[in-house]
CSV table of N, CA and C in Angstrom, one decimal:
chain,number,residue,atom,x,y,z
H,28,UNK,N,-68.9,77.2,-27.3
H,28,UNK,CA,-68.3,75.9,-27.0
H,28,UNK,C,-66.9,75.2,-27.5
H,29,UNK,N,-65.8,74.6,-27.0
H,29,UNK,CA,-64.5,74.4,-27.5
H,29,UNK,C,-64.8,73.7,-28.5
H,30,UNK,N,-64.6,72.9,-29.2
H,30,UNK,CA,-64.5,72.6,-30.4
H,30,UNK,C,-63.3,71.0,-30.0
H,31,UNK,N,-63.8,69.5,-30.4
H,31,UNK,CA,-63.2,68.7,-29.6
H,31,UNK,C,-62.1,68.2,-30.6
H,32,UNK,N,-60.7,68.5,-30.5
H,32,UNK,CA,-60.2,68.0,-31.6
H,32,UNK,C,-60.0,67.0,-31.9
H,33,UNK,N,-59.5,67.2,-33.6
H,33,UNK,CA,-59.3,65.7,-34.0
H,33,UNK,C,-58.8,64.1,-33.8
H,34,UNK,N,-59.7,62.9,-33.7
H,34,UNK,CA,-58.7,61.1,-33.7
H,34,UNK,C,-57.3,61.3,-33.9
H,35,UNK,N,-57.0,61.0,-32.8
H,35,UNK,CA,-55.6,60.4,-33.2
H,35,UNK,C,-55.2,59.4,-34.0
H,36,UNK,N,-54.9,59.3,-35.0
H,36,UNK,CA,-54.5,58.6,-35.8
H,36,UNK,C,-53.8,57.3,-35.4
H,37,UNK,N,-52.5,57.6,-34.1
H,37,UNK,CA,-51.5,57.2,-33.4
H,37,UNK,C,-52.1,56.1,-32.1
H,38,UNK,N,-53.1,56.2,-31.5
H,38,UNK,CA,-53.1,55.5,-30.7
H,38,UNK,C,-52.9,56.3,-29.0
H,39,UNK,N,-52.9,55.5,-28.0
H,39,UNK,CA,-52.6,56.6,-26.7
H,39,UNK,C,-51.5,55.7,-26.3
H,40,UNK,N,-50.8,55.5,-26.0
H,40,UNK,CA,-49.2,54.7,-25.5
H,40,UNK,C,-50.3,55.0,-24.3
H,41,UNK,N,-49.9,53.6,-23.7
H,41,UNK,CA,-50.5,53.0,-21.9
H,41,UNK,C,-48.9,53.1,-21.4
H,42,UNK,N,-49.3,53.2,-19.8
H,42,UNK,CA,-47.9,53.1,-19.2
H,42,UNK,C,-46.9,51.5,-18.9
H,43,UNK,N,-48.2,50.5,-19.6
H,43,UNK,CA,-48.0,48.7,-19.4
H,43,UNK,C,-47.2,48.9,-21.7
H,44,UNK,N,-47.0,49.7,-22.4
H,44,UNK,CA,-47.0,49.9,-23.0
H,44,UNK,C,-47.9,49.7,-24.5
H,45,UNK,N,-49.0,48.9,-23.9
H,45,UNK,CA,-49.3,49.0,-24.9
H,45,UNK,C,-50.1,50.5,-25.6
H,46,UNK,N,-50.5,49.9,-27.3
H,46,UNK,CA,-52.1,51.7,-27.0
H,46,UNK,C,-52.8,51.1,-26.7
H,47,UNK,N,-53.9,52.2,-26.6
H,47,UNK,CA,-55.3,51.8,-27.3
H,47,UNK,C,-55.4,52.5,-25.4
H,48,UNK,N,-56.9,52.7,-25.3
H,48,UNK,CA,-57.4,52.6,-23.8
H,48,UNK,C,-56.6,51.8,-23.5
H,49,UNK,N,-56.6,52.4,-21.4
H,49,UNK,CA,-56.3,51.5,-20.5
H,49,UNK,C,-57.9,50.1,-19.6
H,50,UNK,N,-57.2,48.8,-19.7
H,50,UNK,CA,-58.3,48.0,-19.6
H,50,UNK,C,-60.2,48.5,-19.0
H,51,UNK,N,-59.5,49.8,-17.8
H,51,UNK,CA,-60.2,49.5,-17.0
H,51,UNK,C,-61.1,50.8,-17.6
H,52,UNK,N,-60.6,51.5,-19.1
H,52,UNK,CA,-61.2,53.0,-18.8
H,52,UNK,C,-63.0,52.5,-19.6
H,53,UNK,N,-63.8,53.4,-19.5
H,53,UNK,CA,-65.1,52.9,-20.2
H,53,UNK,C,-66.0,54.7,-20.4
H,54,UNK,N,-65.9,54.2,-22.4
H,54,UNK,CA,-66.8,55.1,-22.6
H,54,UNK,C,-68.2,56.2,-21.7
H,55,UNK,N,-68.0,57.6,-21.7
H,55,UNK,CA,-68.9,57.4,-21.3
H,55,UNK,C,-70.0,58.9,-22.2
H,56,UNK,N,-69.1,58.9,-23.2
H,56,UNK,CA,-70.3,59.3,-24.3
H,56,UNK,C,-69.3,58.9,-25.5
H,57,UNK,N,-70.8,58.9,-26.8
H,57,UNK,CA,-70.5,58.3,-27.9
H,57,UNK,C,-68.7,59.1,-28.5
H,58,UNK,N,-68.7,59.9,-28.7
H,58,UNK,CA,-66.9,61.1,-29.1
H,58,UNK,C,-66.9,59.3,-28.4
H,59,UNK,N,-66.6,59.8,-26.8
H,59,UNK,CA,-64.9,58.6,-26.6
H,59,UNK,C,-65.5,57.0,-27.1
H,60,UNK,N,-66.2,56.7,-27.2
H,60,UNK,CA,-66.1,55.6,-28.5
H,60,UNK,C,-66.0,55.6,-29.5
H,61,UNK,N,-66.3,56.6,-30.1
H,61,UNK,CA,-65.6,56.4,-31.0
H,61,UNK,C,-64.4,57.0,-31.8
H,62,UNK,N,-63.6,57.8,-30.7
H,62,UNK,CA,-62.2,58.3,-30.4
H,62,UNK,C,-61.5,56.6,-30.1
H,63,UNK,N,-62.3,55.9,-29.4
H,63,UNK,CA,-61.2,54.8,-28.7
H,63,UNK,C,-60.9,53.5,-30.0
H,64,UNK,N,-62.5,52.8,-30.6
H,64,UNK,CA,-62.7,52.3,-31.8
H,64,UNK,C,-61.2,53.3,-32.4
H,65,UNK,N,-61.6,54.3,-33.0
H,65,UNK,CA,-60.3,54.6,-34.2
H,65,UNK,C,-59.3,54.4,-33.5
H,66,UNK,N,-58.5,54.0,-32.2
H,66,UNK,CA,-56.7,54.6,-32.0
H,66,UNK,C,-57.3,52.3,-32.8
H,67,UNK,N,-57.6,51.8,-31.7
H,67,UNK,CA,-57.9,50.2,-31.8
H,67,UNK,C,-57.6,50.8,-33.5
H,68,UNK,N,-58.3,50.4,-34.3
H,68,UNK,CA,-58.4,50.4,-35.5
H,68,UNK,C,-57.3,51.1,-36.2
H,69,UNK,N,-56.5,52.3,-35.8
H,69,UNK,CA,-55.7,52.2,-36.5
H,69,UNK,C,-54.2,51.7,-36.1
H,70,UNK,N,-54.5,51.1,-35.1
H,70,UNK,CA,-53.3,50.6,-34.3
H,70,UNK,C,-52.7,48.6,-35.4
H,71,UNK,N,-54.3,48.6,-35.8
H,71,UNK,CA,-54.6,46.9,-36.9
H,71,UNK,C,-53.7,47.3,-38.4
H,72,UNK,N,-53.9,49.1,-38.2
H,72,UNK,CA,-53.7,49.4,-39.4
H,72,UNK,C,-52.1,49.4,-39.8
H,73,UNK,N,-51.3,50.2,-38.4
H,73,UNK,CA,-50.2,50.6,-38.7
H,73,UNK,C,-49.1,49.4,-38.8
H,74,UNK,N,-50.4,48.5,-38.2
H,74,UNK,CA,-49.1,46.4,-37.9
H,74,UNK,C,-49.4,45.6,-38.9
H,75,UNK,N,-50.1,46.3,-39.9
H,75,UNK,CA,-50.2,45.3,-41.3
H,75,UNK,C,-50.3,46.5,-42.6
H,76,UNK,N,-48.8,47.9,-42.9
H,76,UNK,CA,-48.4,48.3,-43.2
H,76,UNK,C,-49.1,48.1,-45.4
H,77,UNK,N,-49.1,46.3,-45.3
H,77,UNK,CA,-48.5,45.6,-46.8
H,77,UNK,C,-49.9,45.8,-47.3
H,78,UNK,N,-51.1,45.4,-46.2
H,78,UNK,CA,-52.2,45.5,-46.6
H,78,UNK,C,-53.4,46.8,-47.4
H,79,UNK,N,-54.6,46.5,-48.1
H,79,UNK,CA,-55.2,48.4,-48.1
H,79,UNK,C,-55.7,48.3,-47.6
H,80,UNK,N,-56.6,49.1,-46.4
H,80,UNK,CA,-57.3,49.4,-45.5
H,80,UNK,C,-57.9,50.0,-46.0
H,81,UNK,N,-59.6,50.4,-46.1
H,81,UNK,CA,-61.1,51.0,-45.7
H,81,UNK,C,-61.4,52.0,-44.7
H,82,UNK,N,-62.1,52.5,-44.7
H,82,UNK,CA,-62.6,52.8,-43.5
H,82,UNK,C,-64.0,52.9,-43.5
H,83,UNK,N,-65.0,52.5,-42.1
H,83,UNK,CA,-66.3,52.5,-43.2
H,83,UNK,C,-67.3,53.4,-43.3
H,84,UNK,N,-66.2,54.1,-43.4
H,84,UNK,CA,-67.7,55.8,-44.6
H,84,UNK,C,-66.5,55.5,-46.2
H,85,UNK,N,-65.5,54.6,-46.5
H,85,UNK,CA,-64.8,54.7,-47.9
H,85,UNK,C,-65.7,53.9,-47.8
H,86,UNK,N,-66.1,52.2,-47.1
H,86,UNK,CA,-67.6,51.0,-47.5
H,86,UNK,C,-68.4,51.5,-47.8
H,87,UNK,N,-68.6,52.7,-47.4
H,87,UNK,CA,-70.5,52.9,-47.4
H,87,UNK,C,-70.8,53.3,-48.5
H,88,UNK,N,-69.2,54.0,-50.0
H,88,UNK,CA,-69.3,54.9,-50.5
H,88,UNK,C,-69.1,53.9,-52.2
H,89,UNK,N,-68.4,52.6,-51.4
H,89,UNK,CA,-68.3,52.2,-52.3
H,89,UNK,C,-69.4,51.1,-52.5
H,90,UNK,N,-70.5,50.7,-51.5
H,90,UNK,CA,-71.1,50.5,-51.9
H,90,UNK,C,-72.7,51.1,-52.3
H,91,UNK,N,-72.6,52.0,-52.3
H,91,UNK,CA,-73.9,52.5,-53.4
H,91,UNK,C,-73.0,52.6,-55.0
H,92,UNK,N,-71.9,52.5,-55.1
H,92,UNK,CA,-71.9,51.8,-56.7
H,92,UNK,C,-71.9,51.6,-57.6
H,93,UNK,N,-71.4,51.6,-58.7
H,93,UNK,CA,-72.4,50.7,-60.0
H,93,UNK,C,-71.9,49.5,-60.1
H,94,UNK,N,-70.4,49.4,-58.9
H,94,UNK,CA,-70.0,48.2,-58.8
H,94,UNK,C,-69.9,47.7,-58.1
H,95,UNK,N,-70.1,46.7,-56.9
H,95,UNK,CA,-70.4,47.7,-55.3
H,95,UNK,C,-69.1,46.6,-55.2
H,96,UNK,N,-68.7,46.2,-53.9
H,96,UNK,CA,-67.4,45.3,-53.7
H,96,UNK,C,-67.9,44.3,-52.9
H,97,UNK,N,-67.6,42.4,-53.3
H,97,UNK,CA,-68.1,41.8,-52.7
H,97,UNK,C,-67.1,41.4,-51.0
H,98,UNK,N,-68.2,41.5,-50.1
H,98,UNK,CA,-68.1,42.0,-48.8
H,98,UNK,C,-68.0,41.2,-48.0
H,99,UNK,N,-67.0,40.3,-47.1
H,99,UNK,CA,-66.1,38.9,-46.7
H,99,UNK,C,-66.1,39.3,-45.2
H,100,UNK,N,-66.6,38.8,-44.8
H,100,UNK,CA,-67.5,38.5,-43.6
H,100,UNK,C,-66.3,37.6,-42.7
H,101,UNK,N,-65.5,38.1,-41.7
H,101,UNK,CA,-63.4,37.1,-41.3
H,101,UNK,C,-64.2,36.2,-40.0
H,102,UNK,N,-65.6,37.0,-40.0
H,102,UNK,CA,-65.7,36.7,-38.1
H,102,UNK,C,-66.2,35.6,-38.0
H,103,UNK,N,-66.1,34.3,-36.9
H,103,UNK,CA,-66.3,33.0,-36.4
H,103,UNK,C,-67.8,33.1,-36.5
H,104,UNK,N,-68.5,31.7,-37.0
H,104,UNK,CA,-69.7,31.2,-37.0
H,104,UNK,C,-70.4,32.3,-35.6
H,105,UNK,N,-70.1,32.3,-34.9
H,105,UNK,CA,-70.7,32.2,-33.7
H,105,UNK,C,-71.7,34.4,-34.1
H,106,UNK,N,-70.3,34.6,-34.4
H,106,UNK,CA,-70.0,36.6,-34.3
H,106,UNK,C,-71.7,36.3,-36.2
H,107,UNK,N,-70.7,35.7,-36.5
H,107,UNK,CA,-71.6,35.7,-38.1
H,107,UNK,C,-73.8,35.5,-37.9
H,108,UNK,N,-73.4,34.0,-37.3
H,108,UNK,CA,-74.9,34.1,-37.0
H,108,UNK,C,-75.7,35.0,-36.1
H,109,UNK,N,-74.8,36.1,-35.7
H,109,UNK,CA,-76.0,37.1,-34.7
H,109,UNK,C,-76.3,38.1,-35.8
H,110,UNK,N,-75.1,38.7,-36.7
H,110,UNK,CA,-75.5,39.3,-37.8
H,110,UNK,C,-75.2,39.7,-38.2
H,111,UNK,N,-74.5,40.1,-39.7
H,111,UNK,CA,-73.5,40.6,-40.2
H,111,UNK,C,-74.1,41.9,-41.4
H,112,UNK,N,-73.4,42.2,-41.9
H,112,UNK,CA,-73.3,43.3,-43.3
H,112,UNK,C,-74.2,42.7,-43.9
H,113,UNK,N,-74.8,43.6,-44.4
H,113,UNK,CA,-76.1,43.0,-45.4
H,113,UNK,C,-75.5,42.2,-47.0
H,114,UNK,N,-75.2,42.0,-47.6
H,114,UNK,CA,-74.7,41.5,-48.4
H,114,UNK,C,-73.5,40.7,-48.8
H,115,UNK,N,-73.5,40.6,-47.4
H,115,UNK,CA,-71.3,40.3,-46.9
H,115,UNK,C,-71.5,38.0,-47.1
H,116,UNK,N,-70.5,37.8,-47.4
H,116,UNK,CA,-70.2,36.2,-47.6
H,116,UNK,C,-69.2,35.4,-46.5
H,117,UNK,N,-69.1,34.3,-46.1
H,117,UNK,CA,-68.7,33.7,-44.8
H,117,UNK,C,-67.2,33.8,-46.3
H,118,UNK,N,-66.4,33.7,-45.0
H,118,UNK,CA,-64.5,33.5,-45.7
H,118,UNK,C,-65.2,32.6,-46.4
H,119,UNK,N,-65.6,31.4,-46.4
H,119,UNK,CA,-65.5,29.9,-47.0
H,119,UNK,C,-66.3,29.8,-48.2
H,120,UNK,N,-67.0,30.7,-48.3
H,120,UNK,CA,-67.9,30.8,-49.8
H,120,UNK,C,-66.9,32.7,-50.9
H,121,UNK,N,-65.1,32.3,-50.2
H,121,UNK,CA,-65.2,33.4,-50.3
H,121,UNK,C,-64.7,33.0,-52.2
H,122,UNK,N,-64.3,31.8,-51.9
H,122,UNK,CA,-63.5,30.8,-53.7
H,122,UNK,C,-64.6,31.1,-54.7
H,123,UNK,N,-64.9,30.7,-54.3
H,123,UNK,CA,-66.8,30.5,-55.5
H,123,UNK,C,-67.6,31.6,-56.1
H,124,UNK,N,-67.2,32.7,-55.2
H,124,UNK,CA,-67.3,34.3,-55.6
H,124,UNK,C,-67.3,35.4,-56.4
H,125,UNK,N,-65.9,34.8,-56.5
H,125,UNK,CA,-64.2,35.9,-56.4
H,125,UNK,C,-64.3,35.9,-57.8
H,126,UNK,N,-64.4,36.7,-58.9
H,126,UNK,CA,-63.6,36.4,-59.9
H,126,UNK,C,-62.8,37.4,-60.3
H,127,UNK,N,-61.8,37.0,-61.8
H,127,UNK,CA,-61.1,38.4,-61.6
H,127,UNK,C,-61.1,40.2,-61.8
H,128,UNK,N,-60.2,39.9,-61.9
H,128,UNK,CA,-60.9,42.1,-60.8
H,128,UNK,C,-61.6,42.3,-60.6
H,129,UNK,N,-62.3,41.0,-59.8
H,129,UNK,CA,-62.9,41.9,-58.6
H,129,UNK,C,-62.5,42.6,-57.4
H,130,UNK,N,-63.7,43.6,-57.0
H,130,UNK,CA,-63.0,44.3,-55.4
H,130,UNK,C,-63.9,43.3,-54.2
H,131,UNK,N,-62.4,43.5,-53.7
H,131,UNK,CA,-63.0,42.4,-52.5
H,131,UNK,C,-62.8,43.3,-50.8
H,132,UNK,N,-63.7,43.4,-49.7
H,132,UNK,CA,-63.8,43.6,-48.5
H,132,UNK,C,-63.6,42.7,-47.2
H,133,UNK,N,-62.5,42.6,-46.8
H,133,UNK,CA,-63.0,42.3,-45.7
H,133,UNK,C,-63.2,42.7,-44.2
H,134,UNK,N,-63.9,42.4,-43.4
H,134,UNK,CA,-64.2,42.7,-42.0
H,134,UNK,C,-64.1,41.8,-41.2
H,135,UNK,N,-64.0,42.6,-40.0
H,135,UNK,CA,-64.5,41.6,-38.5
H,135,UNK,C,-64.5,42.6,-37.9
H,136,UNK,N,-64.2,42.8,-36.7
H,136,UNK,CA,-65.0,43.7,-35.4
H,136,UNK,C,-64.1,44.8,-35.4
H,137,UNK,N,-62.5,44.5,-35.3
H,137,UNK,CA,-62.2,45.9,-35.6
H,137,UNK,C,-60.6,46.2,-36.9
H,138,UNK,N,-60.8,45.0,-37.2
H,138,UNK,CA,-59.9,44.6,-38.5
H,138,UNK,C,-58.2,44.3,-38.6
H,139,UNK,N,-58.6,43.7,-36.9
H,139,UNK,CA,-57.4,42.5,-37.1
H,139,UNK,C,-57.3,41.8,-37.6
H,140,UNK,N,-59.0,41.1,-37.3
H,140,UNK,CA,-58.6,39.2,-38.3
H,140,UNK,C,-58.8,39.8,-39.9
H,141,UNK,N,-59.3,41.1,-40.4
H,141,UNK,CA,-60.0,40.8,-41.5
H,141,UNK,C,-59.2,41.6,-42.5
H,142,UNK,N,-57.3,42.1,-41.9
H,142,UNK,CA,-55.9,42.4,-42.7
H,142,UNK,C,-54.9,40.8,-42.2
H,143,UNK,N,-55.3,39.9,-41.4
H,143,UNK,CA,-54.8,38.7,-41.9
H,143,UNK,C,-55.6,38.5,-43.0
H,144,UNK,N,-56.4,37.9,-43.0
H,144,UNK,CA,-57.9,37.6,-44.5
H,144,UNK,C,-57.5,38.1,-45.6
H,145,UNK,N,-57.5,40.0,-45.8
H,145,UNK,CA,-57.4,40.3,-46.9
H,145,UNK,C,-55.7,40.6,-47.7
H,146,UNK,N,-54.5,39.7,-46.5
H,146,UNK,CA,-53.7,40.3,-47.0
H,146,UNK,C,-53.5,37.8,-47.3
H,147,UNK,N,-53.9,37.2,-47.2
H,147,UNK,CA,-53.9,35.9,-47.7
H,147,UNK,C,-54.5,35.7,-49.0
H,148,UNK,N,-56.4,36.7,-49.0
H,148,UNK,CA,-56.6,37.0,-50.3
H,148,UNK,C,-56.3,37.5,-51.7
H,149,UNK,N,-55.4,39.0,-51.0
H,149,UNK,CA,-54.5,39.4,-52.4
H,149,UNK,C,-53.5,38.3,-53.0
H,150,UNK,N,-52.7,37.7,-51.8
H,150,UNK,CA,-52.4,36.5,-52.2
H,150,UNK,C,-52.5,35.7,-53.8
H,151,UNK,N,-53.9,35.0,-52.9
H,151,UNK,CA,-54.1,33.5,-53.5
H,151,UNK,C,-55.4,34.1,-55.1
H,152,UNK,N,-55.5,36.0,-54.8
H,152,UNK,CA,-56.0,36.3,-56.5
H,152,UNK,C,-55.5,37.5,-56.3
H,153,UNK,N,-54.6,37.3,-57.3
H,153,UNK,CA,-53.5,38.5,-57.6
H,153,UNK,C,-53.9,40.2,-58.4
H,154,UNK,N,-55.3,40.0,-59.3
H,154,UNK,CA,-56.2,39.6,-59.9
H,154,UNK,C,-57.0,40.5,-59.5
H,155,UNK,N,-57.4,40.9,-58.3
H,155,UNK,CA,-58.7,41.7,-57.4
H,155,UNK,C,-57.6,42.4,-56.8
H,156,UNK,N,-58.6,43.6,-56.4
H,156,UNK,CA,-58.6,44.8,-55.4
H,156,UNK,C,-58.7,44.8,-54.3
H,157,UNK,N,-57.8,43.9,-53.0
H,157,UNK,CA,-59.1,43.7,-51.7
H,157,UNK,C,-57.8,44.3,-50.8
H,158,UNK,N,-59.4,44.7,-49.6
H,158,UNK,CA,-59.2,45.3,-48.3
H,158,UNK,C,-59.2,45.3,-47.3
H,159,UNK,N,-58.8,45.5,-46.5
H,159,UNK,CA,-59.9,45.3,-44.9
H,159,UNK,C,-59.7,46.3,-44.6
H,160,UNK,N,-61.9,46.2,-44.3
H,160,UNK,CA,-62.2,47.9,-42.9
H,160,UNK,C,-62.4,47.6,-42.2
H,161,UNK,N,-62.1,48.5,-41.3
H,161,UNK,CA,-62.1,48.5,-39.8
H,161,UNK,C,-62.4,47.8,-39.3
H,162,UNK,N,-64.0,47.8,-39.2
H,162,UNK,CA,-64.7,46.9,-38.9
H,162,UNK,C,-66.2,46.5,-38.6
H,163,UNK,N,-66.7,46.2,-37.7
H,163,UNK,CA,-68.2,46.3,-37.7
H,163,UNK,C,-68.6,48.0,-36.0
H,164,UNK,N,-67.5,47.5,-35.9
H,164,UNK,CA,-67.9,48.5,-35.0
H,164,UNK,C,-67.3,49.7,-35.1
H,165,UNK,N,-67.1,50.5,-36.8
H,165,UNK,CA,-67.2,51.4,-37.1
H,165,UNK,C,-68.3,51.7,-37.6
H,166,UNK,N,-68.4,50.7,-38.8
H,166,UNK,CA,-69.8,50.6,-39.2
H,166,UNK,C,-70.6,51.0,-39.3
H,167,UNK,N,-70.9,50.4,-37.2
H,167,UNK,CA,-71.7,50.5,-35.6
H,167,UNK,C,-72.0,52.6,-36.0
H,168,UNK,N,-70.3,52.8,-36.1
H,168,UNK,CA,-70.8,54.4,-35.8
H,168,UNK,C,-71.0,55.1,-36.7
H,169,UNK,N,-71.2,54.5,-38.1
H,169,UNK,CA,-71.5,55.3,-39.2
H,169,UNK,C,-72.8,54.7,-39.1
H,170,UNK,N,-73.3,54.4,-38.5
H,170,UNK,CA,-75.0,54.0,-39.1
H,170,UNK,C,-75.3,53.1,-39.6
H,171,UNK,N,-74.7,52.2,-40.1
H,171,UNK,CA,-74.4,51.4,-40.7
H,171,UNK,C,-74.9,49.6,-40.3
H,172,UNK,N,-75.9,49.2,-41.1
H,172,UNK,CA,-77.3,47.9,-40.9
H,172,UNK,C,-76.5,46.9,-40.9
H,173,UNK,N,-77.5,45.8,-40.1
H,173,UNK,CA,-76.8,44.8,-40.1
H,173,UNK,C,-78.1,44.4,-39.9
H,174,UNK,N,-77.8,42.3,-40.7
H,174,UNK,CA,-79.0,41.8,-40.5
H,174,UNK,C,-79.0,40.6,-40.0
H,175,UNK,N,-79.6,39.8,-39.6
H,175,UNK,CA,-79.6,38.0,-39.6
H,175,UNK,C,-78.8,37.4,-40.8
H,176,UNK,N,-78.0,36.3,-40.8
H,176,UNK,CA,-78.1,36.4,-42.3
H,176,UNK,C,-79.1,35.3,-42.5
H,177,UNK,N,-79.2,35.0,-42.0
H,177,UNK,CA,-80.0,32.9,-41.8
H,177,UNK,C,-81.4,33.4,-42.1
H,178,UNK,N,-82.4,35.0,-42.2
H,178,UNK,CA,-84.5,35.1,-42.2
H,178,UNK,C,-83.5,36.6,-43.1
H,179,UNK,N,-82.4,37.6,-43.6
H,179,UNK,CA,-82.0,38.6,-44.0
H,179,UNK,C,-83.1,39.9,-43.0
H,180,UNK,N,-83.7,39.4,-41.9
H,180,UNK,CA,-84.9,41.0,-41.1
H,180,UNK,C,-83.2,41.5,-40.6
H,181,UNK,N,-83.5,42.5,-40.8
H,181,UNK,CA,-82.4,43.7,-39.6
H,181,UNK,C,-82.8,44.0,-38.6
H,182,UNK,N,-82.0,43.9,-37.8
H,182,UNK,CA,-81.5,43.8,-36.8
H,182,UNK,C,-80.4,44.6,-36.1
H,183,UNK,N,-80.3,44.7,-34.1
H,183,UNK,CA,-79.8,45.8,-33.9
H,183,UNK,C,-78.8,45.3,-32.9
H,184,UNK,N,-79.6,43.4,-33.5
H,184,UNK,CA,-78.0,43.1,-32.4
H,184,UNK,C,-76.7,42.7,-33.9
H,185,UNK,N,-75.1,42.7,-32.2
H,185,UNK,CA,-74.4,43.0,-33.4
H,185,UNK,C,-72.9,42.2,-32.4
H,186,UNK,N,-73.3,41.0,-32.2
H,186,UNK,CA,-71.6,40.5,-31.8
H,186,UNK,C,-70.1,41.0,-31.8
H,187,UNK,N,-69.2,41.0,-31.1
H,187,UNK,CA,-68.8,42.2,-30.9
H,187,UNK,C,-67.6,41.8,-30.9
H,188,UNK,N,-67.0,40.4,-30.2
H,188,UNK,CA,-66.3,39.7,-29.7
H,188,UNK,C,-65.8,39.5,-28.4
H,189,UNK,N,-65.9,41.0,-27.4
H,189,UNK,CA,-65.3,40.7,-25.7
H,189,UNK,C,-66.2,41.9,-26.0
H,190,UNK,N,-66.7,42.0,-24.2
H,190,UNK,CA,-67.0,43.1,-23.6
H,190,UNK,C,-66.3,44.1,-23.3
H,191,UNK,N,-64.6,44.2,-23.7
H,191,UNK,CA,-64.1,45.3,-24.0
H,191,UNK,C,-64.6,46.1,-25.4
H,192,UNK,N,-64.8,45.2,-26.2
H,192,UNK,CA,-65.3,46.1,-27.2
H,192,UNK,C,-66.5,46.6,-27.4
H,193,UNK,N,-67.6,45.9,-26.7
H,193,UNK,CA,-69.2,46.4,-26.2
H,193,UNK,C,-68.9,48.0,-25.9
H,194,UNK,N,-68.4,48.6,-24.8
H,194,UNK,CA,-67.7,49.9,-24.3
H,194,UNK,C,-67.4,50.1,-25.7
H,195,UNK,N,-67.0,50.1,-26.6
H,195,UNK,CA,-67.0,51.4,-27.7
H,195,UNK,C,-68.4,51.3,-28.9
H,196,UNK,N,-68.9,50.3,-28.3
H,196,UNK,CA,-70.0,50.4,-29.8
H,196,UNK,C,-70.7,51.8,-29.0
H,197,UNK,N,-71.6,52.8,-30.6
H,197,UNK,CA,-72.8,54.0,-29.7
H,197,UNK,C,-73.4,53.7,-28.6
H,198,UNK,N,-73.5,54.1,-28.2
H,198,UNK,CA,-74.1,54.2,-26.6
H,198,UNK,C,-75.9,53.8,-27.4
H,199,UNK,N,-76.3,53.7,-28.3
H,199,UNK,CA,-77.7,52.8,-28.7
H,199,UNK,C,-77.4,51.7,-28.4
H,200,UNK,N,-76.8,51.5,-29.1
H,200,UNK,CA,-76.5,49.9,-29.5
H,200,UNK,C,-76.3,49.2,-28.6
H,201,UNK,N,-75.4,49.7,-27.4
H,201,UNK,CA,-75.1,49.1,-26.1
H,201,UNK,C,-75.8,47.4,-26.0
H,202,UNK,N,-76.9,48.5,-25.7
H,202,UNK,CA,-78.2,46.7,-25.5
H,202,UNK,C,-78.5,46.3,-26.0
H,203,UNK,N,-78.5,46.1,-27.1
H,203,UNK,CA,-77.5,45.4,-28.4
H,203,UNK,C,-76.6,43.9,-28.6
H,204,UNK,N,-75.9,44.5,-27.7
H,204,UNK,CA,-74.5,44.1,-27.5
H,204,UNK,C,-74.9,42.3,-27.2
H,205,UNK,N,-73.4,41.9,-28.1
H,205,UNK,CA,-73.6,40.4,-27.7
H,205,UNK,C,-72.1,40.2,-27.7
H,206,UNK,N,-71.5,39.0,-27.2
H,206,UNK,CA,-70.3,39.2,-26.5
H,206,UNK,C,-70.4,37.1,-25.7
H,207,UNK,N,-69.4,36.1,-26.0
H,207,UNK,CA,-69.2,35.1,-25.8
H,207,UNK,C,-67.9,35.3,-24.3
């Protein structure tokens, strides 16, 4: 069996000049779904070179350390209410929880909003280390867990912002995808 090529971090140029998959593209297996979401996230990393970025795998390792980072969910209230990464706080609460020298990791669906917020937080808290994580789509691909913030109950539900992003979830997650 032929080995699959490594996922390109450069994205895929489309005829209309966009990076990423064609709008009508639908992933048919987990590898294609993962490759697509990684390409979308890479586009936002390239668009924000002044922001420090983490992969979902790197965040998972950090969370197992003796001093895990402060996780900041920068998604909308509606997205957050469906589920979040355990231990995450809302952006509105970040200033109450950030102390001198803290490590802060912002996340959203694919890294666009979290890159913008990470940039602003790094400016407001220059003595902290602030990152943007690739997003909950990548987190779901590595088997990261989610819970309902109101109850703390583990859940398979995940708000993914749009129908297009729902097609990038691992196959086992799709029935639980939520978007508006």
